[in-house]
XYZ file of C-alpha atoms in Angstrom:
333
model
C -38.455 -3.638 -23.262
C -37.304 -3.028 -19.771
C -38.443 0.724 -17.931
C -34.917 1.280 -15.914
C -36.634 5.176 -14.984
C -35.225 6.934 -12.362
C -32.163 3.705 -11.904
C -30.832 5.146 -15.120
C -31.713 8.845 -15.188
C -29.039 9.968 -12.943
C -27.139 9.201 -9.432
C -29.186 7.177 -7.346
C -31.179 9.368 -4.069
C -28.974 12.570 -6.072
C -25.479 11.249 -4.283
C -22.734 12.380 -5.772
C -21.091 9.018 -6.464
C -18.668 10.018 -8.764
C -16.908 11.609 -6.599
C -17.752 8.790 -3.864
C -16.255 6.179 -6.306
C -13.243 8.757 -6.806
C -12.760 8.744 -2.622
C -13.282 5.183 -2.811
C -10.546 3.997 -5.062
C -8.051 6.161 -3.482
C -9.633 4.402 0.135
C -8.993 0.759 -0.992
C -5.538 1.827 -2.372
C -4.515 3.035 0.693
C -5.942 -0.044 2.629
C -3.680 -2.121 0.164
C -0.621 0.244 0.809
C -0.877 -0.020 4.832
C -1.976 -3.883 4.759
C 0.763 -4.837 2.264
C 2.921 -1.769 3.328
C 3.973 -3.734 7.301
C 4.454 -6.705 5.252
C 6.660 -4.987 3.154
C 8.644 -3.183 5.853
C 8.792 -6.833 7.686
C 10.748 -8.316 4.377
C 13.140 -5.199 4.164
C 13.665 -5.243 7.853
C 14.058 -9.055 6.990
C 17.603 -7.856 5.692
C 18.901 -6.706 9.053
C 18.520 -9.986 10.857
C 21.467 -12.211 10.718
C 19.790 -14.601 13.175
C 17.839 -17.439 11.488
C 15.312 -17.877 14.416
C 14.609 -14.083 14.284
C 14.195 -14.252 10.551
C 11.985 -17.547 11.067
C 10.055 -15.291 13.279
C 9.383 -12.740 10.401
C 8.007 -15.129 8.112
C 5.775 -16.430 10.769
C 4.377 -12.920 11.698
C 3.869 -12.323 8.287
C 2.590 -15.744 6.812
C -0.980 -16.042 7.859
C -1.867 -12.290 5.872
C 0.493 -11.267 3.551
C -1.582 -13.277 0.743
C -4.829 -11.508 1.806
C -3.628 -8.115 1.950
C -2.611 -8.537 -1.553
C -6.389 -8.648 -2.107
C -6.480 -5.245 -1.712
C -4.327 -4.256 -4.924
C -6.945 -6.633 -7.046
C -10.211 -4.823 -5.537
C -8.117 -1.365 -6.465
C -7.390 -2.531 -10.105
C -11.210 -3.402 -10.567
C -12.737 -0.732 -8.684
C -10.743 1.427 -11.211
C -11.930 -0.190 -13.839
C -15.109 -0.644 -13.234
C -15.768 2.930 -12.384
C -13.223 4.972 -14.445
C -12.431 2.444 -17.204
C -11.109 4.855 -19.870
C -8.720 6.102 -16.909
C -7.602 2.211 -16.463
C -6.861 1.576 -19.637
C -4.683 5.107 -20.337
C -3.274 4.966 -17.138
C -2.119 1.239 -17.585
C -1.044 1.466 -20.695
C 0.928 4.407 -20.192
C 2.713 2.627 -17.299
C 2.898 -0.816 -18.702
C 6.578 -1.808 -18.820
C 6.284 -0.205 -14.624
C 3.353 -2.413 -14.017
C 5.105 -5.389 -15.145
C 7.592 -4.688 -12.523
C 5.716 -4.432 -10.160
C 3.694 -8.058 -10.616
C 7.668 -9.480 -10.904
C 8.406 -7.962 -7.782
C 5.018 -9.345 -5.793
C 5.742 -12.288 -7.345
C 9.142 -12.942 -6.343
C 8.374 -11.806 -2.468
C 5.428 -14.189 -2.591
C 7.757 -16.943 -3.721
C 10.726 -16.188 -1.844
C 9.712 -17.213 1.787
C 7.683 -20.416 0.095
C 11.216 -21.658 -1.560
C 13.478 -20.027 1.706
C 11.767 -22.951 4.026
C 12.214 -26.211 1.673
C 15.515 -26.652 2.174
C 18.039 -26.051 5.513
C 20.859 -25.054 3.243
C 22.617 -21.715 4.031
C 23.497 -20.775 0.243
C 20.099 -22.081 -0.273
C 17.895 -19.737 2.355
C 20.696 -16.776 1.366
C 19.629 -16.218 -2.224
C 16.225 -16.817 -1.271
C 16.317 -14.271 1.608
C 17.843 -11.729 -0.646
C 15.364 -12.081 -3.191
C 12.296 -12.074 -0.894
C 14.309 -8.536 0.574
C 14.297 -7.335 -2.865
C 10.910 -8.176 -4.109
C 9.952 -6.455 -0.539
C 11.738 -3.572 -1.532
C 11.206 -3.243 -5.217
C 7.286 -3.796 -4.890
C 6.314 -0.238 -2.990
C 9.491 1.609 -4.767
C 7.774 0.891 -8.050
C 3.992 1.624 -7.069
C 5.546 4.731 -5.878
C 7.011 5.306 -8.924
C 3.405 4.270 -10.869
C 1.873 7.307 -8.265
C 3.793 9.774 -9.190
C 3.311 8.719 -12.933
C 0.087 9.065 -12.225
C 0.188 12.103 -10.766
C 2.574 13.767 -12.988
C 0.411 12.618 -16.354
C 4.103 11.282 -17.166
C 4.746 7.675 -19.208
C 8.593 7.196 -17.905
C 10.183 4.905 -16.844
C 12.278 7.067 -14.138
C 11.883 10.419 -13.209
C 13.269 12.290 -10.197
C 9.811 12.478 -9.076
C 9.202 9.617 -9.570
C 12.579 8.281 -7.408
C 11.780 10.126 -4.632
C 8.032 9.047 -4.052
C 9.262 5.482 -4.625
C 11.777 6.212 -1.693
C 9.100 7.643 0.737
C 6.384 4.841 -0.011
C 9.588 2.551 0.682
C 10.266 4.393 4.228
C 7.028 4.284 4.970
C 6.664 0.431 4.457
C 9.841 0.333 6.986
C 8.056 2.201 9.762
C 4.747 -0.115 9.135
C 6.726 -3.113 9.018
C 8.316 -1.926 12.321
C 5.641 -1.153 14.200
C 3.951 -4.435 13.128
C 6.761 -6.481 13.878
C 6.794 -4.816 18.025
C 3.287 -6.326 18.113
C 4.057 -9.819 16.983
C 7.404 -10.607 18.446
C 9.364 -10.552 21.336
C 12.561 -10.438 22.703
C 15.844 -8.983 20.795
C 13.808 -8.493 17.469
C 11.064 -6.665 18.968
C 13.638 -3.776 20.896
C 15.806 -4.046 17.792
C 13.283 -2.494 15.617
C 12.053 0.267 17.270
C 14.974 1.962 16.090
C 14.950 1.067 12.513
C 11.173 2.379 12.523
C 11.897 5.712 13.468
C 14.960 6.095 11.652
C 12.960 5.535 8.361
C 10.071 7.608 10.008
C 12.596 10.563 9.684
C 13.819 9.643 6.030
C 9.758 9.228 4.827
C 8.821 12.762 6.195
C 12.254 14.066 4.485
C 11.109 12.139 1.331
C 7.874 13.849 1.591
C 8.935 17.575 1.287
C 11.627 16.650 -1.453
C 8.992 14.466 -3.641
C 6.236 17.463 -3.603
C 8.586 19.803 -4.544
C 9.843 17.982 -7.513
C 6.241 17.025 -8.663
C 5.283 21.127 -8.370
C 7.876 21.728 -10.292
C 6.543 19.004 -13.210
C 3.376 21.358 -13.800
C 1.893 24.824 -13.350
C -1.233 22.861 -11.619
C 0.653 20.352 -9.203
C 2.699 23.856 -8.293
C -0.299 25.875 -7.245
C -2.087 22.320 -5.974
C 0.933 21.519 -3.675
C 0.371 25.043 -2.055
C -3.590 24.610 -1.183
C -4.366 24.559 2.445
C -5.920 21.175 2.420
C -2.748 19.359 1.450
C -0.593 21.708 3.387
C -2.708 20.534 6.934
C -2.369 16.946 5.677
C 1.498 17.188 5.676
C 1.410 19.267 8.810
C -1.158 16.104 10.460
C 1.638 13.677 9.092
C 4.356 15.140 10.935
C 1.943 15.111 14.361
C 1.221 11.541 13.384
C 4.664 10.962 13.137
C 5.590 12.015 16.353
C 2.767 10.090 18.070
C 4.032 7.040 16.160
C 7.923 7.903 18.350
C 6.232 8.098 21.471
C 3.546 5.030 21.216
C 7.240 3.027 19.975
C 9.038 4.689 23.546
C 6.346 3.728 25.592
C 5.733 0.127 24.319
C 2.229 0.975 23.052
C 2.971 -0.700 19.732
C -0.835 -1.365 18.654
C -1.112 2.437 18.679
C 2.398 3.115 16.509
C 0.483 0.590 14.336
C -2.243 2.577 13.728
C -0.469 5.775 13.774
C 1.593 4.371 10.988
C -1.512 3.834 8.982
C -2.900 6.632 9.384
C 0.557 8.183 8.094
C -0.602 5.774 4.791
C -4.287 7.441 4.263
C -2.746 11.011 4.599
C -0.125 10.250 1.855
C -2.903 8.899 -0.338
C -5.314 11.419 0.758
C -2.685 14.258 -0.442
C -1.940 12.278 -4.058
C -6.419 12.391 -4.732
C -6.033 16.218 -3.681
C -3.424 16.723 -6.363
C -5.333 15.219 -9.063
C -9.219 16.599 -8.255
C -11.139 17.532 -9.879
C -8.717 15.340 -12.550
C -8.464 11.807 -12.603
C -6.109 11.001 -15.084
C -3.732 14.101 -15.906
C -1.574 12.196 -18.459
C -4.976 12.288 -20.512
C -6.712 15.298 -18.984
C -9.816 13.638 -17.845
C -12.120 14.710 -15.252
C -14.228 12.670 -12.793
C -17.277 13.595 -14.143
C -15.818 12.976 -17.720
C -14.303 9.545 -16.964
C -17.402 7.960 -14.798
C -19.366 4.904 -15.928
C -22.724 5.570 -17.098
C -25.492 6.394 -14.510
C -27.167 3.345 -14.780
C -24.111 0.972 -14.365
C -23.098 3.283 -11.729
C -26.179 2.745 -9.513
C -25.876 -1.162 -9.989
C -22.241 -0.999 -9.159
C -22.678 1.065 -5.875
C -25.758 -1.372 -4.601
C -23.432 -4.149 -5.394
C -20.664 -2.516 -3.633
C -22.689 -1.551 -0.627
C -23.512 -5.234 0.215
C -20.305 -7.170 -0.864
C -17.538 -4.369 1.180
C -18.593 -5.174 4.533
C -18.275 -8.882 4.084
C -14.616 -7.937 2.785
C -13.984 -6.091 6.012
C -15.682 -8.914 8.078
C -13.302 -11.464 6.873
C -10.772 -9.014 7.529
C -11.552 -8.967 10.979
C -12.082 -12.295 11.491
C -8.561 -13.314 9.922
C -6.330 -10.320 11.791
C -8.207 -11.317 15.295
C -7.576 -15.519 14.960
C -3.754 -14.574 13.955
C -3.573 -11.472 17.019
C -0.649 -11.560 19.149
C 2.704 -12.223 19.333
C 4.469 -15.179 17.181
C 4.564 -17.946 19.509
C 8.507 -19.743 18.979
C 7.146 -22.947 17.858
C 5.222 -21.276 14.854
C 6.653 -21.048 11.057
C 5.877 -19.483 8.245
């Protein structure tokens, strides 16, 4: 019979990886909600483009990662269940009928600009224009919907918490998708949206205040939570970042709004995993330490994890630097 020892006694070198694996699933959701999020804001700000070349141009600035980004939401789902599986399975249940949305809505933005470019017909590339805005749209309204769920410990459909974090993940999509399209377009387009990006910059941070006061108001916890001076500095760094994100727009430094923007994503994620610790799952009650994997499946997972991420984040590179730049006219999606 196999000696596992120390492997299985406990944490490997005394880490705390629970909580490591707790930072890490909110990290890689947040790296799907920034990667997806500009290619979100790109299809809603698809909708104010009446020009065919400029909405040509959004597909091609969009085309070479959208697929890959989507990557993201699959390493989220699995990290989740690989480390908290009793959370998975609650949380997904509870929010089944949501979750189902949100795979129609992926799906129909992933199929939208596929079907928009086999056929020059205007009633044609209309309804498939509209429904890759909606599927744009719907997507981060519903996963904000699922994070307030989540939050909240709640199995609705709707709630008006619910609403208004699905608004603000949708605003913040718009000021990604913004920023991202200044950096790979040019002409009209690229002055056009500057605008829209800071316009939805001021609805998100609106969105913000309104959404945590309606989830304090859902529990005694998430009231005294909202209050603590961690989350209170995060939402005092997003409205810094925000106005960094204005002036890198003003000044034409759009790689920096870019960033700026993403940053804005990792605070707002940041402040949902300080509502819930030392709780992982409200809606059940479970704690990190309750909900974690056995130590020895733990250890195996974090070695595994440890070599396999930074060949993720390799290819990343690699992909994002052979697409960099502006959209060159000639290129489609």
């Amino acid at each position: 019979m196999t000696d596992y020892g120390a492997f299985a006694a406990g944490p490997l070198f005394g880490l705390p990886l629970p909580e490591l694996w707790f930072a890490l699933v909110f990290a890689i959701l947040g790296t799907f909600l920034f990667l997806d999020g500009f290619d979100f804001g790109a299809g809603a700000l698809f909708a104010t483009r009446e020009d065919d070349e400029e909405r040509e141009t959004i597909l091609a600035a969009i085309g070479p990662f959208w697929d890959g980004n989507e990557v993201w939401l699959v390493v989220f789902g699995g990290a989740l269940f690989a480390a908290f599986p009793a959370v998975y399975a609650n949380l997904f249940s509870r929010n089944y009928l949501l979750l189902f949305g949100v795979l129609a809505a992926l799906i129909l933005r992933g199929l939208a600009p596929e079907m928009y470019e086999q056929r020059h017909d205007t009633a044609w590339q209309r309804w498939w224009g509209r429904s890759f805005v909606t599927g744009s749209v719907l997507a981060p309204f519903l996963l904000g919907v699922f994070t307030a769920n989540w939050l909240t410990g709640s199995g609705a459909l709707l709630t008006p918490a619910g609403v208004a974090v699905g608004l603000a993940l949708v605003a913040l999509t718009v000021v990604s998708g913004a920023a991202f399209l200044r950096v790979k377009t040019t002409g009209s387009l690229r002055e056009d949206v500057r605008q829209t990006g800071e316009r939805a910059l001021v609805a998100y941070l609106g969105l913000v205040v309104v959404a945590l006061g309606l989830v304090a108001l859902s529990t005694p916890r998430l009231a005294a939570a909202v209050t603590t001076p961690p989350v209170l500095v995060l939402v005092a760094t997003s409205v810094g970042l925000g106005a960094g994100y204005m002036a890198a727009l003003r000044t034409g430094r759009d790689l920096l709004a870019l960033v700026a923007s993403g940053l804005l994503t990792y605070g707002l994620v940041a402040v949902v995993a300080l509502l819930l610790y030392p709780l992982v799952d409200p809606g059940s009650g479970l704690s990190i330490s309750e909900a974690i994997i056995a130590p020895l499946a733990l250890n195996i997972m974090s070695v595994a994890s440890a070599l396999l991420l930074p060949l993720v984040v390799t290819y990343f590179v690699v992909l994002y630097s052979a697409f960099s730049g502006p959209v060159q006219p000639t290129e489609s999606y």
